N, CA, C and O atoms as a GROMACS GRO file, in nm:
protein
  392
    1UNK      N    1   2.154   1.231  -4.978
    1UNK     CA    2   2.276   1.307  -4.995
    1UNK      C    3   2.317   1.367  -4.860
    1UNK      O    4   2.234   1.372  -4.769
    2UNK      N    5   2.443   1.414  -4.843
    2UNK     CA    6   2.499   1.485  -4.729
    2UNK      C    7   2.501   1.564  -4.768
    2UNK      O    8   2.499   1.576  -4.890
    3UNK      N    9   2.509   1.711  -4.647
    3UNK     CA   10   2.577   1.824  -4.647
    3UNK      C   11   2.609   1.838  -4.540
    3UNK      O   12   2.567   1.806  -4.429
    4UNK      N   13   2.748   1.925  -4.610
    4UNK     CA   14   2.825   1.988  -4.499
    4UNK      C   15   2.812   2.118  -4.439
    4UNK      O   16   2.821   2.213  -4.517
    5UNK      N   17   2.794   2.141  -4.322
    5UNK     CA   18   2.770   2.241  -4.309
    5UNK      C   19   2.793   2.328  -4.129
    5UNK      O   20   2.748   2.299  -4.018
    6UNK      N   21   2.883   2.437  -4.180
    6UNK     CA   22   2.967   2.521  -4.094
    6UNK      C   23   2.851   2.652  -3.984
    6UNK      O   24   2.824   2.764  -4.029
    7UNK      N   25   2.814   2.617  -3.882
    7UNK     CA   26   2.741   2.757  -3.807
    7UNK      C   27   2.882   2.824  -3.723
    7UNK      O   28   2.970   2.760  -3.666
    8UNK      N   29   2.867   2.980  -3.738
    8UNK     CA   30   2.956   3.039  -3.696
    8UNK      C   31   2.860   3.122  -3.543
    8UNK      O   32   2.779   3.215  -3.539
    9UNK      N   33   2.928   3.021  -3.423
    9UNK     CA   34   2.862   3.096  -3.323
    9UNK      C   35   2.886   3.179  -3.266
    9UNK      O   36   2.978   3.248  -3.310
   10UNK      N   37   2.817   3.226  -3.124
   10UNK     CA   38   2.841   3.385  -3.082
   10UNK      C   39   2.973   3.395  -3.028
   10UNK      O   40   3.018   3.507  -3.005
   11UNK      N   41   3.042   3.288  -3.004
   11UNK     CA   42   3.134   3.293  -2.911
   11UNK      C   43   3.302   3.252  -3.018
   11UNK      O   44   3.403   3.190  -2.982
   12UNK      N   45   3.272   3.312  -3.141
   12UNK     CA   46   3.342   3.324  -3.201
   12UNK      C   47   3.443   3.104  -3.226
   12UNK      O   48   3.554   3.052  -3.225
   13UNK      N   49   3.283   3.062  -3.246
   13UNK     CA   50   3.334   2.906  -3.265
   13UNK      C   51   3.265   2.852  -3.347
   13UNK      O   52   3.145   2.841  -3.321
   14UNK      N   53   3.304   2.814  -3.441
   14UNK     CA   54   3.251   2.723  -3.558
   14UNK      C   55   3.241   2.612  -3.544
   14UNK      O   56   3.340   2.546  -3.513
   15UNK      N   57   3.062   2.529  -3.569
   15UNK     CA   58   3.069   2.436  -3.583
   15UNK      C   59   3.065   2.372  -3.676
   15UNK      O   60   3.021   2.425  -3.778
   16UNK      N   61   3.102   2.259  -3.682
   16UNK     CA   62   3.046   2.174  -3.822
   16UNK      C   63   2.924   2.033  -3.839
   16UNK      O   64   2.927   1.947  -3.750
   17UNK      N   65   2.873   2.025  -3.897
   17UNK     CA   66   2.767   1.952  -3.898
   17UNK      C   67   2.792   1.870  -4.024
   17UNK      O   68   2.864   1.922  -4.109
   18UNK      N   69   2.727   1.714  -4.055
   18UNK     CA   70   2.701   1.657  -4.175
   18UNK      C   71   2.534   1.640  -4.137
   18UNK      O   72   2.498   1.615  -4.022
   19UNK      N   73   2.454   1.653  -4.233
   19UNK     CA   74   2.322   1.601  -4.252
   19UNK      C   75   2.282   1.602  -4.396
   19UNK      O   76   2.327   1.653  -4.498
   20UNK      N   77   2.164   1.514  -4.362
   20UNK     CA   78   2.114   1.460  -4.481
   20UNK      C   79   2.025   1.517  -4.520
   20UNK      O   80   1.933   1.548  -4.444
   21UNK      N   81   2.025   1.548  -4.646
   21UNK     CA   82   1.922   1.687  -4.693
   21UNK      C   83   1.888   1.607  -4.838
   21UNK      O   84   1.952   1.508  -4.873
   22UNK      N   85   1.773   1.666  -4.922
   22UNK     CA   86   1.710   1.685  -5.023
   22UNK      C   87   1.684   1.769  -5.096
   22UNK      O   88   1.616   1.857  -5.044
   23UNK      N   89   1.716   1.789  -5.238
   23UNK     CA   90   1.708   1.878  -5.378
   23UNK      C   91   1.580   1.989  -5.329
   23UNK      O   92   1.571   2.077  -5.414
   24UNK      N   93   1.518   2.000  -5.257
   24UNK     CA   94   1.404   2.085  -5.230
   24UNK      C   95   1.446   2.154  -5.075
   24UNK      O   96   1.401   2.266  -5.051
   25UNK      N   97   1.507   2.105  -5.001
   25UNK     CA   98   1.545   2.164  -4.862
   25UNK      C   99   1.571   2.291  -4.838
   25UNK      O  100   1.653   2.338  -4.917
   26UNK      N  101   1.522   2.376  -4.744
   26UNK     CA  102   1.576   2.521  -4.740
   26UNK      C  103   1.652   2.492  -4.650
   26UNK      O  104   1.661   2.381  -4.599
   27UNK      N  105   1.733   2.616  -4.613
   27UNK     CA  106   1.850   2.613  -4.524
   27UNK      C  107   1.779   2.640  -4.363
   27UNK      O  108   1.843   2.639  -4.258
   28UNK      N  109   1.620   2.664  -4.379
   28UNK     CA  110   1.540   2.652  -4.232
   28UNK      C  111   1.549   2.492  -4.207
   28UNK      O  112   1.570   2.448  -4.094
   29UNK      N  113   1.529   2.404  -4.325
   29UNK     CA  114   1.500   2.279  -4.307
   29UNK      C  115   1.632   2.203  -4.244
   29UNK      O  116   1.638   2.104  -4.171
   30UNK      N  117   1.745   2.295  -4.304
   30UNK     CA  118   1.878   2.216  -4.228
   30UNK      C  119   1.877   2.253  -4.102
   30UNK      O  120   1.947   2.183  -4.028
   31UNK      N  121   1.807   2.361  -4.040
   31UNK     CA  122   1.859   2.399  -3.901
   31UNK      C  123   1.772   2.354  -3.823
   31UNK      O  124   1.782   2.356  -3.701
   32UNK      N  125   1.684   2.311  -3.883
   32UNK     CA  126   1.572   2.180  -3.787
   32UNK      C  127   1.611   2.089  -3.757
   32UNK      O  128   1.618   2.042  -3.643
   33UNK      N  129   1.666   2.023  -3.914
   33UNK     CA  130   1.746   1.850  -3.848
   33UNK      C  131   1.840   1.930  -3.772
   33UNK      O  132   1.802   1.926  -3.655
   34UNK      N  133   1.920   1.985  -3.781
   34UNK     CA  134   2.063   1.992  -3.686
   34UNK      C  135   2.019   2.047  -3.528
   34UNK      O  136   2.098   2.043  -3.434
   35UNK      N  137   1.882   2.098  -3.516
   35UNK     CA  138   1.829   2.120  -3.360
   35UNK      C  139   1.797   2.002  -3.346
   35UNK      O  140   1.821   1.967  -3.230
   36UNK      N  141   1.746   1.908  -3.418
   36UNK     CA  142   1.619   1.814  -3.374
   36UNK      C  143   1.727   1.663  -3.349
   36UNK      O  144   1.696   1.572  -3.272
   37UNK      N  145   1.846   1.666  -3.428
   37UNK     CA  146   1.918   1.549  -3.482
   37UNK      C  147   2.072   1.559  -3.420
   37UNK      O  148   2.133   1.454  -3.401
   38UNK      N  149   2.133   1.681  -3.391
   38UNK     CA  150   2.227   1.715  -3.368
   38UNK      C  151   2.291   1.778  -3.250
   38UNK      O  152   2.360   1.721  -3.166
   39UNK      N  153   2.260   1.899  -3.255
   39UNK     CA  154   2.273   2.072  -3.147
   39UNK      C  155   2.168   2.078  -3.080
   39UNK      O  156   2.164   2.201  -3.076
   40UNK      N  157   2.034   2.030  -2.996
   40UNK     CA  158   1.977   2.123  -2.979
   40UNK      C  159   1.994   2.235  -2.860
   40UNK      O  160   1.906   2.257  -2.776
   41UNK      N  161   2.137   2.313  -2.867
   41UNK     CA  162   2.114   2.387  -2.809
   41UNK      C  163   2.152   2.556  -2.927
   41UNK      O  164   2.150   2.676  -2.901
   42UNK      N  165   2.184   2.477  -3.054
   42UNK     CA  166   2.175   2.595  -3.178
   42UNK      C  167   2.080   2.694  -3.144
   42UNK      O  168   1.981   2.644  -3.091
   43UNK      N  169   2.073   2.832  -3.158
   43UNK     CA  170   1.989   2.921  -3.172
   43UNK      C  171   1.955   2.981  -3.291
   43UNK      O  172   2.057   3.020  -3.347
   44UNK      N  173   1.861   3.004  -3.350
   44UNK     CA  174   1.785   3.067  -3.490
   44UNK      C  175   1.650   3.121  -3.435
   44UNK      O  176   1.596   3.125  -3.325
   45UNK      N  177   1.621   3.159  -3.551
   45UNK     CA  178   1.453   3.251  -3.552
   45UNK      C  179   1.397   3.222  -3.651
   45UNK      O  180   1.459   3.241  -3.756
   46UNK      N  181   1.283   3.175  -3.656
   46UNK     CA  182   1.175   3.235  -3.765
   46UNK      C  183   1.090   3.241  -3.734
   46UNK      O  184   1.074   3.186  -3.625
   47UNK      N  185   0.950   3.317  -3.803
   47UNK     CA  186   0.840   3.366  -3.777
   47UNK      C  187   0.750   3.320  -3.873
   47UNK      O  188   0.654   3.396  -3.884
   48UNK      N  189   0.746   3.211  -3.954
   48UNK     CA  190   0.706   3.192  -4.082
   48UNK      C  191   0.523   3.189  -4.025
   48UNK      O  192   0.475   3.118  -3.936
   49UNK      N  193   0.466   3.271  -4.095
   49UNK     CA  194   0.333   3.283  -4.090
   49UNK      C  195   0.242   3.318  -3.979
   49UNK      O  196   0.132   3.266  -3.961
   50UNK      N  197   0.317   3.444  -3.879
   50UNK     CA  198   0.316   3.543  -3.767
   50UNK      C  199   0.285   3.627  -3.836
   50UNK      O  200   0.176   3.679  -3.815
   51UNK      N  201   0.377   3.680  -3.960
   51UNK     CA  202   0.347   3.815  -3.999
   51UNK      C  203   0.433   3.914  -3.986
   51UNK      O  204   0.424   4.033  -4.016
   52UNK      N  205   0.572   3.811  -3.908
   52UNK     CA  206   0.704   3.876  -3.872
   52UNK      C  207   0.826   3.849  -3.939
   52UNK      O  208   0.931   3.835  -3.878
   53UNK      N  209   0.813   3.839  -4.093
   53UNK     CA  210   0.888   3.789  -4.198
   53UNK      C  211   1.021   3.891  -4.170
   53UNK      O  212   1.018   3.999  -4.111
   54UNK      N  213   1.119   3.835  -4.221
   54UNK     CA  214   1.273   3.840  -4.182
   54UNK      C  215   1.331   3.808  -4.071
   54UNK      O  216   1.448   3.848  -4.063
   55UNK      N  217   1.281   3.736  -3.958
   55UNK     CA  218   1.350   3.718  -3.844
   55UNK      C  219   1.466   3.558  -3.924
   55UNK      O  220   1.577   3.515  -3.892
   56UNK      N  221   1.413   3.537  -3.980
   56UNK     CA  222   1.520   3.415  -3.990
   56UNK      C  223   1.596   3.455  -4.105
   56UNK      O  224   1.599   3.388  -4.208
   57UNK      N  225   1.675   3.595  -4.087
   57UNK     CA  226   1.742   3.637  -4.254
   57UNK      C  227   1.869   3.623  -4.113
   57UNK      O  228   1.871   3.631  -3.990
   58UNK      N  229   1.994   3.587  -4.266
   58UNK     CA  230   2.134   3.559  -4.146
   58UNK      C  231   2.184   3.538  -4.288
   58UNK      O  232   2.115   3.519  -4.388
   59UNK      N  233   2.320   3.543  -4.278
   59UNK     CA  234   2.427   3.532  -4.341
   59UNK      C  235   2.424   3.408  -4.406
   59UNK      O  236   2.433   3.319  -4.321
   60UNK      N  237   2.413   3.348  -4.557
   60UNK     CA  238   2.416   3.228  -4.634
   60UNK      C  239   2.515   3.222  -4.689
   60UNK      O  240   2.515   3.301  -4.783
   61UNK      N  241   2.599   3.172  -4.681
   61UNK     CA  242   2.746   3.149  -4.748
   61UNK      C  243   2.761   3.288  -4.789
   61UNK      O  244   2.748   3.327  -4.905
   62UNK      N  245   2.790   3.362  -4.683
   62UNK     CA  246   2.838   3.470  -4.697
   62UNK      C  247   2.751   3.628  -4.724
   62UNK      O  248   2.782   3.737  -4.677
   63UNK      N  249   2.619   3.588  -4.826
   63UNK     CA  250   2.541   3.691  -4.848
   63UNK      C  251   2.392   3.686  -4.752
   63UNK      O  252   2.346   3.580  -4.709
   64UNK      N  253   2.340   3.797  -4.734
   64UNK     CA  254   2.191   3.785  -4.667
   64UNK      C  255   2.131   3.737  -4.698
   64UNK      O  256   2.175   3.703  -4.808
   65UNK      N  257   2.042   3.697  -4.686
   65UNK     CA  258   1.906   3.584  -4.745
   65UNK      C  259   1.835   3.512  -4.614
   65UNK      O  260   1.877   3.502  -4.499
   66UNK      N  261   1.679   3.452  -4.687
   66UNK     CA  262   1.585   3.421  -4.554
   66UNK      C  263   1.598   3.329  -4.560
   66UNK      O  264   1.619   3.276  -4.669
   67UNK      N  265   1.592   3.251  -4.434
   67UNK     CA  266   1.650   3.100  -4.411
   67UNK      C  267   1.546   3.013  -4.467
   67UNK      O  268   1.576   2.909  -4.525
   68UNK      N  269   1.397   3.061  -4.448
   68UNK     CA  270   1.277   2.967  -4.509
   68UNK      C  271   1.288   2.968  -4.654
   68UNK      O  272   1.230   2.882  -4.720
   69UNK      N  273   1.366   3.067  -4.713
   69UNK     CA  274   1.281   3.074  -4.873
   69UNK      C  275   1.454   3.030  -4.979
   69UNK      O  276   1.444   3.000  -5.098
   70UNK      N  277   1.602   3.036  -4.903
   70UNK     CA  278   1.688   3.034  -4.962
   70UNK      C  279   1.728   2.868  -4.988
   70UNK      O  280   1.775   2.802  -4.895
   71UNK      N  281   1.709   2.813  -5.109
   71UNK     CA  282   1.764   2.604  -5.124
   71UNK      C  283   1.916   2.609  -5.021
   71UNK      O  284   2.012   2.686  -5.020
   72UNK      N  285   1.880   2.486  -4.940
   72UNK     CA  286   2.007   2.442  -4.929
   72UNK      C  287   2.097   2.416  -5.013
   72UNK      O  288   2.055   2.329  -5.090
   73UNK      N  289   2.235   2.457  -5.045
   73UNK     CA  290   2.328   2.417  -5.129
   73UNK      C  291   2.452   2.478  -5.062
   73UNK      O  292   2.446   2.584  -5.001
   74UNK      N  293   2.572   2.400  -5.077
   74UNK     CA  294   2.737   2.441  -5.068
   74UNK      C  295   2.785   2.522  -5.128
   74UNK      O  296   2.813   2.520  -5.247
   75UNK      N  297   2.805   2.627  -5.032
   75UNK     CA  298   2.911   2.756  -5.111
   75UNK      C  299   3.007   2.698  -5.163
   75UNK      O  300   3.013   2.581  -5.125
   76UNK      N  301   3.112   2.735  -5.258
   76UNK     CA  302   3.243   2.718  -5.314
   76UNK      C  303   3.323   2.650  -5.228
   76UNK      O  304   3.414   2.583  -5.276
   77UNK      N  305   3.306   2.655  -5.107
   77UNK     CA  306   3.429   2.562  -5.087
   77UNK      C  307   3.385   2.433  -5.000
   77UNK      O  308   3.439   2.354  -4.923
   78UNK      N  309   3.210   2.464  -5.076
   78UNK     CA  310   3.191   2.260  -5.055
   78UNK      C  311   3.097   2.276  -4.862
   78UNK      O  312   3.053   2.175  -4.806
   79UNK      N  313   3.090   2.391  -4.810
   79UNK     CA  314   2.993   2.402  -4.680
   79UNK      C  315   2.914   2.486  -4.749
   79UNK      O  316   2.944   2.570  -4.833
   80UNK      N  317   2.771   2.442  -4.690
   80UNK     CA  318   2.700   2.534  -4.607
   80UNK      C  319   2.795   2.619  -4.524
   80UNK      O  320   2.905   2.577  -4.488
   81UNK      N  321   2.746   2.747  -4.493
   81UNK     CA  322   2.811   2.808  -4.426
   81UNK      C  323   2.694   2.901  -4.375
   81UNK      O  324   2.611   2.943  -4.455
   82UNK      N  325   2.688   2.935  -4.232
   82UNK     CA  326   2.571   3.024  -4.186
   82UNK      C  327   2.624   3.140  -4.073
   82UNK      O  328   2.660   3.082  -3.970
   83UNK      N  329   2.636   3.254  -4.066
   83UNK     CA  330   2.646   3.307  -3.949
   83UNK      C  331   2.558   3.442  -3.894
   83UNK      O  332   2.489   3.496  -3.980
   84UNK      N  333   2.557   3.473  -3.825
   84UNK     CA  334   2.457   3.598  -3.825
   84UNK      C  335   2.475   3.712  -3.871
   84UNK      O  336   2.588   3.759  -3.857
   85UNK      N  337   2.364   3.799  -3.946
   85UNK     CA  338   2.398   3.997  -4.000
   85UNK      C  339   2.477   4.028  -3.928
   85UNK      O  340   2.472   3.999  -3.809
   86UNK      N  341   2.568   4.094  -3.979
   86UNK     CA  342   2.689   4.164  -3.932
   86UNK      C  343   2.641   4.291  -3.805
   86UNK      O  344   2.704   4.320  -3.703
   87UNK      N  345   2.502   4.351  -3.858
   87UNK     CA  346   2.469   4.438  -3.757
   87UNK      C  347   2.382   4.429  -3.670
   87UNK      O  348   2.311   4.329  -3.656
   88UNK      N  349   2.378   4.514  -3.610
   88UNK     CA  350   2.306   4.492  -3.491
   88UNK      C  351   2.376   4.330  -3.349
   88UNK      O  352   2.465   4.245  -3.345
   89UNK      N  353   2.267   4.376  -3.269
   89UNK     CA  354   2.336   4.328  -3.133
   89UNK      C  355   2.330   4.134  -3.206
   89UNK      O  356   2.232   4.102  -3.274
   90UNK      N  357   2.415   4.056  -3.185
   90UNK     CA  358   2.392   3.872  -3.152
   90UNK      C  359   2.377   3.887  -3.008
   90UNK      O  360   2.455   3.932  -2.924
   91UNK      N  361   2.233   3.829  -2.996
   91UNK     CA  362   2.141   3.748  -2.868
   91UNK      C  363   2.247   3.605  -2.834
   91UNK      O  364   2.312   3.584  -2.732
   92UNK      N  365   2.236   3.515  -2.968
   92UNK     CA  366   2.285   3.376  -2.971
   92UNK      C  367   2.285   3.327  -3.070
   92UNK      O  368   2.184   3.318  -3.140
   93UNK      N  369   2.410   3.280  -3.104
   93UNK     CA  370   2.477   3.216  -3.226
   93UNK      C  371   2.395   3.273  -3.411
   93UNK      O  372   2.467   3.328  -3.494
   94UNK      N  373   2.235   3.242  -3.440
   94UNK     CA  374   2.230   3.303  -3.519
   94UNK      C  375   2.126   3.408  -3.515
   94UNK      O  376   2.064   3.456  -3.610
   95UNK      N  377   2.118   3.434  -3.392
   95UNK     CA  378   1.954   3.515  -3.328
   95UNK      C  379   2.018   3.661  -3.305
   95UNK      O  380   2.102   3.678  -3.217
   96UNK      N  381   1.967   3.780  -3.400
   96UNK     CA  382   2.003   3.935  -3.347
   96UNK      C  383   1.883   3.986  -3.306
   96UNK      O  384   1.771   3.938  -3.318
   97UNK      N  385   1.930   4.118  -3.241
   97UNK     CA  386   1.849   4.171  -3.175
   97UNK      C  387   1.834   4.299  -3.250
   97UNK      O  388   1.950   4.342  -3.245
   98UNK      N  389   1.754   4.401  -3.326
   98UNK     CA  390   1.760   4.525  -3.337
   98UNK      C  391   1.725   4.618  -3.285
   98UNK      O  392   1.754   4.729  -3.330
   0.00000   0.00000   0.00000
């Protein structure tokens, strides 16, 4: 299957991406293919099994949520959609600083 899917970067520019994802995919797993397959100059965080849980929380079609633990799926109008917490400082595209 495809998805579509929109990163809103620091510099106030949206990209768009298609990749190929699976019924089990988190939205960490889309931002791997799209570094590994696509962007790699995208910025994200995670810490999965550091002990520094929430670094990869960011905006999911609109609401907060952790990028490792939230399924990939299309908001309402058919994207993915990702951009960073509204607060605190953006480092890069979806990376804050508190």
């Amino acid at each position: 299957m495809k998805l579509h899917v929109k990163i809103q970067r620091t510099d106030d520019q949206t990209d768009q991406f298609e990749v190929d994802y699976g019924p089990d995919m988190t939205v960490l797993n889309v931002l791997e293919e799209i570094y590994r397959h696509h962007d790699s100059s995208i910025a994200y965080r995670y810490s999965c099994r550091t002990g520094l849980c929430t670094t990869c929380m960011m905006l999911i079609n609109g609401k907060p949520d952790l990028s490792c633990q939230k399924t990939a799926e299309p908001g309402e109008d058919g994207y993915l959609t990702l951009s960073p917490l509204p607060k605190g400082k953006t480092i890069k595209d979806l990376v804050k600083e508190y």
